[in-house]
């Protein structure tokens, strides 16, 4: 015990040193002890304890090899057309304890990166662009140093939904507000694939209250900043929020992309958002929603009617139970019933209106509500600039301890942010594995490289490798082949010129 | 950049790209060839400034979110006004030369380059859109871009969606054209013609043509969802090819600018004594030259200042400084400079300035301080020699313990050209005020150090300051947005609109321009009111007062006439004496 306390009080370097010497069993005991320790001490120990967990995480769990392979796009291979300097021109930015930003890091090989991670134990890793030169030597190139490529990235943050969510705000996220994210993933993923023709798209949970999207196609990586901004423009509908109402950038007739989005949003609206968010249960929520209806009379009559009516069958109920109930159809949630009432009332009122234009405007307000509530809200600045940093997948969120795991866009509805493995849980899992196996030091070392095998992180890494990395590797290789061929053709013409 | 070459060459220009029927000023060039020939230094400067006038006007129109159609019309007027030469050749020559001069002047930093790139591309877009359809197609095909019109089969397949996009853009007629031609299916053989591109295709086409291009080539159409996108390909309608053309223009100019930046060193070495300083100074030149609106001629008196402030005729930067001075009886050095020079430019004579500042500084600074330090400065700024009247003034001020004279008067007189270099200093421009470092002891407040409040104030402070000036709430929001977007001068122009209820069209580049517009408006309103009411007695009086001011006679301080009601009424109060 004494050694453990001493170690915690000692400088970082010492901790690192001891950990590096292979003192895992003791260190693990230490971690377990901390968990059992009295709560008042817990807080004081959070710092070192998190650092310790992160040391373990980078040593055994973080899929450094896979991550590095991704960021190289085949340039780490011995391919004739491979660009050997590629990986060392990519900026990584570390956030060290105490929010110290260490920008412009770059690495030649995954082992270099692994060593540095074990040494620096960053609480966060951000991925930047690939520059013209090694970012560590940026001073030398001054004017010529600029970003040349970077994945197209999209950031969705739950805080942008704060005025809509009925379950919480700020850093809060739960399975009840996940539908906002899930439908956003669905809409954006479809648009990126069908409209823009991108194929290598990675969705990642940000560890707390949002998701990130990485588009890694070569075409996407090479987009100029103004084109990135145009992609954002194409994908955005909500142009800001004024007086509690979203300003929508769409007219009476929708662009085919928005037509398609509407189909996705509509099904999510009745199946998930209304029942799970209970958007029409409470007066403050339905009044906010009714604002979008331009007909004052209709608004007040519905509000009056709903104010009299009782509570829902499953008010604020468990998401799955409520969804199941809605699906079964026997006990439709209150919000869904009220939405149907609203829809019916609006349509009836519209049919009574003398002018076709006014009727259309009234009916459009239903679409407006659905778009205002469920169309993806992007943090646009992140996407617009090539040199914007974004947190790397498989980082650990420093506040929640959750790992930023990939999300399968096909199964976005089934993703539960509360089920995401945390660093605490994962480190415990390896300890248990080791204890169960009674492993010899040798086996431990072998496990050290890919310690995530057998932990709850494994399925995520496996999915990352199979559905993102391998197709990407195939594309990268094809691109390299093409480049090699083009170079060879050029050489031939040059030679032909010479022989002339 | 060898158009500065002195060797005799053929006249600049060559053949205009298209035989535009709309007028010579619309002829377009990609500016691929560097012009050669002779140009006088005067022309060199004049051409560049004229083009800058056009570009800056377009930028401002864009930032004021004017509609595309309005800007389109503006651009034609602007080109006629600034860029039209005596003949077609001359117009073309001026266009090409001025473009290349600016290319050189704006190549040096990334900011300058991106500014010029953005404005030139806008200008190019509007000029291209002004061409007739035939000319557009000709220009497009002359560029040899590798884009093909889609085949009949593809058109048939996509017609529904293409029409949907057009409908979503409000282009009902074009959408109808698409749906009807898809049903007719009478466009057999168009594919080949489409592929050959150009005029023939457009002439023969009985259905609308669509070009299939990578979405990267038309970012503006993509960003506003005005094209159909499928698998990374955008379907660009024939009336949208401007986007492709402008895109090509942009990338061409962008490369040229980068090249010019590399060549700058050699140019500036060779032209160190002649063109380089001129070119170098272009980006920071004010394009509002001598033809600029004048501040109302005539003098104003110290006694009128309070009324002018109450009448909300001062721009925010000056009105906050006035208030600061009135309440704190103090201004820091740079604030005093900025404020005195403004007062001088709006017609406050030196002796009145000294009187005004002495009064303002008085409560805290005994008179001798003024005399010793400020009077000198005031005299200096007015560029006047000590004559009897100033001696008299000195006598008046030189009372025991006159701190003002000691500390501030020198500065005021300096600003009026009466001390030191005896230069007739001109008013600080907005650019200078905005770039002024507002550091020091009262940096937090900003007021006593001067500076531009739209830059130095927080959104909260700005809101409070503007609502004190009775600025319309909706406008305040817009002003704060503009200020946050770093468009300080536009924010100021908007505030003018919010405060006076009338738009400020010409832009504000100096604080005195705000003042001038405000006075002009008030005069107009007073005149209109006077005319409408058969010139009532009171209004007649007001006009008289204004007439006096405009006429140039110094108005004697009068008694204040009660709280201001309308802008015209407020204007009348301008003659009131400060309490």
mmCIF file of N, CA, C and O in Angstrom, chain A residues 182-231:
data_model
loop_
_atom_site.group_PDB
_atom_site.id
_atom_site.type_symbol
_atom_site.label_atom_id
_atom_site.label_comp_id
_atom_site.label_asym_id
_atom_site.label_seq_id
_atom_site.Cartn_x
_atom_site.Cartn_y
_atom_site.Cartn_z
ATOM 1 N N UNK A 182 -29.583 9.370 -34.005
ATOM 2 C CA UNK A 182 -29.721 8.229 -34.905
ATOM 3 C C UNK A 182 -30.309 8.676 -36.239
ATOM 4 O O UNK A 182 -29.829 8.280 -37.308
ATOM 5 N N UNK A 183 -31.329 9.542 -36.192
ATOM 6 C CA UNK A 183 -31.949 9.954 -37.444
ATOM 7 C C UNK A 183 -30.999 10.868 -38.217
ATOM 8 O O UNK A 183 -30.944 10.841 -39.451
ATOM 9 N N UNK A 184 -30.198 11.642 -37.486
ATOM 10 C CA UNK A 184 -29.213 12.505 -38.145
ATOM 11 C C UNK A 184 -28.205 11.649 -38.901
ATOM 12 O O UNK A 184 -27.852 11.938 -40.056
ATOM 13 N N UNK A 185 -27.739 10.588 -38.266
ATOM 14 C CA UNK A 185 -26.787 9.696 -38.919
ATOM 15 C C UNK A 185 -27.402 9.122 -40.187
ATOM 16 O O UNK A 185 -26.787 9.120 -41.259
ATOM 17 N N UNK A 186 -28.653 8.669 -40.069
ATOM 18 C CA UNK A 186 -29.327 8.065 -41.215
ATOM 19 C C UNK A 186 -29.407 9.035 -42.387
ATOM 20 O O UNK A 186 -29.052 8.705 -43.513
ATOM 21 N N UNK A 187 -29.865 10.257 -42.102
ATOM 22 C CA UNK A 187 -30.064 11.241 -43.166
ATOM 23 C C UNK A 187 -28.732 11.610 -43.817
ATOM 24 O O UNK A 187 -28.603 11.631 -45.044
ATOM 25 N N UNK A 188 -27.733 11.900 -42.983
ATOM 26 C CA UNK A 188 -26.454 12.367 -43.528
ATOM 27 C C UNK A 188 -25.718 11.245 -44.255
ATOM 28 O O UNK A 188 -25.140 11.455 -45.318
ATOM 29 N N UNK A 189 -25.749 10.062 -43.677
ATOM 30 C CA UNK A 189 -25.049 8.934 -44.290
ATOM 31 C C UNK A 189 -25.620 8.673 -45.685
ATOM 32 O O UNK A 189 -24.870 8.475 -46.644
ATOM 33 N N UNK A 190 -26.943 8.699 -45.791
ATOM 34 C CA UNK A 190 -27.563 8.473 -47.092
ATOM 35 C C UNK A 190 -27.146 9.559 -48.090
ATOM 36 O O UNK A 190 -26.797 9.272 -49.233
ATOM 37 N N UNK A 191 -27.187 10.814 -47.648
ATOM 38 C CA UNK A 191 -26.844 11.910 -48.557
ATOM 39 C C UNK A 191 -25.388 11.804 -48.996
ATOM 40 O O UNK A 191 -25.064 11.983 -50.171
ATOM 41 N N UNK A 192 -24.501 11.501 -48.054
ATOM 42 C CA UNK A 192 -23.075 11.420 -48.397
ATOM 43 C C UNK A 192 -22.824 10.311 -49.408
ATOM 44 O O UNK A 192 -22.012 10.451 -50.316
ATOM 45 N N UNK A 193 -23.542 9.195 -49.246
ATOM 46 C CA UNK A 193 -23.327 8.075 -50.158
ATOM 47 C C UNK A 193 -24.028 8.294 -51.492
ATOM 48 O O UNK A 193 -23.418 8.177 -52.558
ATOM 49 N N UNK A 194 -25.323 8.601 -51.447
ATOM 50 C CA UNK A 194 -26.086 8.666 -52.701
ATOM 51 C C UNK A 194 -25.787 9.936 -53.493
ATOM 52 O O UNK A 194 -25.631 9.884 -54.698
ATOM 53 N N UNK A 195 -25.755 11.069 -52.817
ATOM 54 C CA UNK A 195 -25.611 12.324 -53.548
ATOM 55 C C UNK A 195 -24.151 12.633 -53.864
ATOM 56 O O UNK A 195 -23.821 13.047 -54.956
ATOM 57 N N UNK A 196 -23.286 12.452 -52.879
ATOM 58 C CA UNK A 196 -21.888 12.815 -53.091
ATOM 59 C C UNK A 196 -21.041 11.632 -53.553
ATOM 60 O O UNK A 196 -19.893 11.792 -53.941
ATOM 61 N N UNK A 197 -21.606 10.445 -53.470
ATOM 62 C CA UNK A 197 -20.897 9.269 -53.955
ATOM 63 C C UNK A 197 -19.737 8.828 -53.080
ATOM 64 O O UNK A 197 -18.841 8.121 -53.544
ATOM 65 N N UNK A 198 -19.723 9.252 -51.833
ATOM 66 C CA UNK A 198 -18.651 8.804 -50.942
ATOM 67 C C UNK A 198 -18.930 7.389 -50.451
ATOM 68 O O UNK A 198 -20.073 6.971 -50.326
ATOM 69 N N UNK A 199 -17.845 6.649 -50.190
ATOM 70 C CA UNK A 199 -18.014 5.252 -49.789
ATOM 71 C C UNK A 199 -17.407 4.947 -48.439
ATOM 72 O O UNK A 199 -17.879 4.085 -47.722
ATOM 73 N N UNK A 200 -16.315 5.645 -48.122
ATOM 74 C CA UNK A 200 -15.590 5.281 -46.899
ATOM 75 C C UNK A 200 -15.956 6.241 -45.788
ATOM 76 O O UNK A 200 -15.293 7.238 -45.552
ATOM 77 N N UNK A 201 -17.057 5.925 -45.126
ATOM 78 C CA UNK A 201 -17.602 6.830 -44.126
ATOM 79 C C UNK A 201 -17.575 6.151 -42.763
ATOM 80 O O UNK A 201 -18.045 5.031 -42.617
ATOM 81 N N UNK A 202 -16.985 6.847 -41.813
ATOM 82 C CA UNK A 202 -16.877 6.288 -40.466
ATOM 83 C C UNK A 202 -17.657 7.173 -39.498
ATOM 84 O O UNK A 202 -17.406 8.377 -39.404
ATOM 85 N N UNK A 203 -18.595 6.570 -38.793
ATOM 86 C CA UNK A 203 -19.335 7.299 -37.760
ATOM 87 C C UNK A 203 -18.786 6.915 -36.400
ATOM 88 O O UNK A 203 -18.572 5.734 -36.133
ATOM 89 N N UNK A 204 -18.540 7.898 -35.570
ATOM 90 C CA UNK A 204 -17.925 7.629 -34.273
ATOM 91 C C UNK A 204 -18.692 8.362 -33.171
ATOM 92 O O UNK A 204 -19.053 9.536 -33.331
ATOM 93 N N UNK A 205 -18.929 7.662 -32.080
ATOM 94 C CA UNK A 205 -19.535 8.288 -30.915
ATOM 95 C C UNK A 205 -18.469 9.159 -30.261
ATOM 96 O O UNK A 205 -17.328 8.730 -30.084
ATOM 97 N N UNK A 206 -18.823 10.392 -29.903
ATOM 98 C CA UNK A 206 -17.791 11.320 -29.434
ATOM 99 C C UNK A 206 -17.435 11.097 -27.969
ATOM 100 O O UNK A 206 -16.616 11.808 -27.418
ATOM 101 N N UNK A 207 -18.055 10.137 -27.336
ATOM 102 C CA UNK A 207 -17.699 9.833 -25.945
ATOM 103 C C UNK A 207 -18.608 10.502 -24.943
ATOM 104 O O UNK A 207 -18.631 10.163 -23.765
ATOM 105 N N UNK A 208 -19.380 11.493 -25.424
ATOM 106 C CA UNK A 208 -20.251 12.148 -24.464
ATOM 107 C C UNK A 208 -21.619 12.457 -25.075
ATOM 108 O O UNK A 208 -22.556 11.714 -24.892
ATOM 109 N N UNK A 209 -21.711 13.530 -25.839
ATOM 110 C CA UNK A 209 -23.055 13.947 -26.237
ATOM 111 C C UNK A 209 -23.155 14.203 -27.732
ATOM 112 O O UNK A 209 -23.907 15.072 -28.160
ATOM 113 N N UNK A 210 -22.383 13.491 -28.512
ATOM 114 C CA UNK A 210 -22.482 13.747 -29.945
ATOM 115 C C UNK A 210 -21.832 12.655 -30.758
ATOM 116 O O UNK A 210 -21.373 11.649 -30.225
ATOM 117 N N UNK A 211 -21.816 12.880 -32.071
ATOM 118 C CA UNK A 211 -21.148 11.940 -32.960
ATOM 119 C C UNK A 211 -20.297 12.707 -33.964
ATOM 120 O O UNK A 211 -20.571 13.864 -34.266
ATOM 121 N N UNK A 212 -19.269 12.044 -34.437
ATOM 122 C CA UNK A 212 -18.426 12.594 -35.489
ATOM 123 C C UNK A 212 -18.524 11.687 -36.706
ATOM 124 O O UNK A 212 -18.710 10.487 -36.563
ATOM 125 N N UNK A 213 -18.368 12.312 -37.863
ATOM 126 C CA UNK A 213 -18.367 11.533 -39.093
ATOM 127 C C UNK A 213 -17.070 11.831 -39.830
ATOM 128 O O UNK A 213 -16.670 12.982 -39.962
ATOM 129 N N UNK A 214 -16.396 10.787 -40.265
ATOM 130 C CA UNK A 214 -15.158 10.943 -41.033
ATOM 131 C C UNK A 214 -15.389 10.379 -42.428
ATOM 132 O O UNK A 214 -15.679 9.200 -42.563
ATOM 133 N N UNK A 215 -15.261 11.204 -43.446
ATOM 134 C CA UNK A 215 -15.359 10.714 -44.815
ATOM 135 C C UNK A 215 -13.940 10.632 -45.352
ATOM 136 O O UNK A 215 -13.246 11.633 -45.465
ATOM 137 N N UNK A 216 -13.507 9.407 -45.662
ATOM 138 C CA UNK A 216 -12.094 9.195 -45.941
ATOM 139 C C UNK A 216 -11.797 8.923 -47.414
ATOM 140 O O UNK A 216 -10.660 8.655 -47.769
ATOM 141 N N UNK A 217 -12.786 9.031 -48.288
ATOM 142 C CA UNK A 217 -12.523 8.858 -49.722
ATOM 143 C C UNK A 217 -11.464 9.861 -50.165
ATOM 144 O O UNK A 217 -11.438 10.979 -49.666
ATOM 145 N N UNK A 218 -10.656 9.466 -51.122
ATOM 146 C CA UNK A 218 -9.611 10.393 -51.555
ATOM 147 C C UNK A 218 -10.218 11.709 -52.053
ATOM 148 O O UNK A 218 -9.723 12.799 -51.742
ATOM 149 N N UNK A 219 -11.319 11.587 -52.784
ATOM 150 C CA UNK A 219 -11.982 12.783 -53.293
ATOM 151 C C UNK A 219 -12.402 13.713 -52.166
ATOM 152 O O UNK A 219 -12.328 14.932 -52.291
ATOM 153 N N UNK A 220 -12.839 13.140 -51.065
ATOM 154 C CA UNK A 220 -13.279 13.949 -49.927
ATOM 155 C C UNK A 220 -12.094 14.593 -49.235
ATOM 156 O O UNK A 220 -12.148 15.735 -48.794
ATOM 157 N N UNK A 221 -10.994 13.848 -49.168
ATOM 158 C CA UNK A 221 -9.819 14.361 -48.459
ATOM 159 C C UNK A 221 -9.209 15.557 -49.174
ATOM 160 O O UNK A 221 -8.581 16.405 -48.569
ATOM 161 N N UNK A 222 -9.384 15.593 -50.501
ATOM 162 C CA UNK A 222 -8.741 16.651 -51.287
ATOM 163 C C UNK A 222 -9.630 17.873 -51.488
ATOM 164 O O UNK A 222 -9.235 18.833 -52.142
ATOM 165 N N UNK A 223 -10.836 17.869 -50.920
ATOM 166 C CA UNK A 223 -11.750 18.997 -51.146
ATOM 167 C C UNK A 223 -11.153 20.300 -50.619
ATOM 168 O O UNK A 223 -10.612 20.344 -49.519
ATOM 169 N N UNK A 224 -11.294 21.347 -51.421
ATOM 170 C CA UNK A 224 -10.851 22.677 -50.982
ATOM 171 C C UNK A 224 -11.860 23.214 -49.961
ATOM 172 O O UNK A 224 -12.990 22.742 -49.890
ATOM 173 N N UNK A 225 -11.426 24.204 -49.193
ATOM 174 C CA UNK A 225 -12.274 24.721 -48.127
ATOM 175 C C UNK A 225 -13.624 25.238 -48.637
ATOM 176 O O UNK A 225 -14.646 25.021 -48.005
ATOM 177 N N UNK A 226 -13.611 25.916 -49.783
ATOM 178 C CA UNK A 226 -14.894 26.463 -50.244
ATOM 179 C C UNK A 226 -15.852 25.356 -50.651
ATOM 180 O O UNK A 226 -17.066 25.490 -50.507
ATOM 181 N N UNK A 227 -15.305 24.232 -51.136
ATOM 182 C CA UNK A 227 -16.178 23.120 -51.496
ATOM 183 C C UNK A 227 -16.700 22.447 -50.230
ATOM 184 O O UNK A 227 -17.860 22.029 -50.166
ATOM 185 N N UNK A 228 -15.847 22.383 -49.201
ATOM 186 C CA UNK A 228 -16.324 21.847 -47.915
ATOM 187 C C UNK A 228 -17.509 22.669 -47.426
ATOM 188 O O UNK A 228 -18.522 22.142 -46.973
ATOM 189 N N UNK A 229 -17.367 23.978 -47.543
ATOM 190 C CA UNK A 229 -18.461 24.847 -47.108
ATOM 191 C C UNK A 229 -19.715 24.574 -47.930
ATOM 192 O O UNK A 229 -20.828 24.611 -47.403
ATOM 193 N N UNK A 230 -19.528 24.263 -49.214
ATOM 194 C CA UNK A 230 -20.711 24.020 -50.039
ATOM 195 C C UNK A 230 -21.371 22.694 -49.657
ATOM 196 O O UNK A 230 -22.592 22.575 -49.715
ATOM 197 N N UNK A 231 -20.572 21.717 -49.243
ATOM 198 C CA UNK A 231 -21.148 20.458 -48.781
ATOM 199 C C UNK A 231 -22.001 20.736 -47.536
ATOM 200 O O UNK A 231 -23.131 20.248 -47.401
#
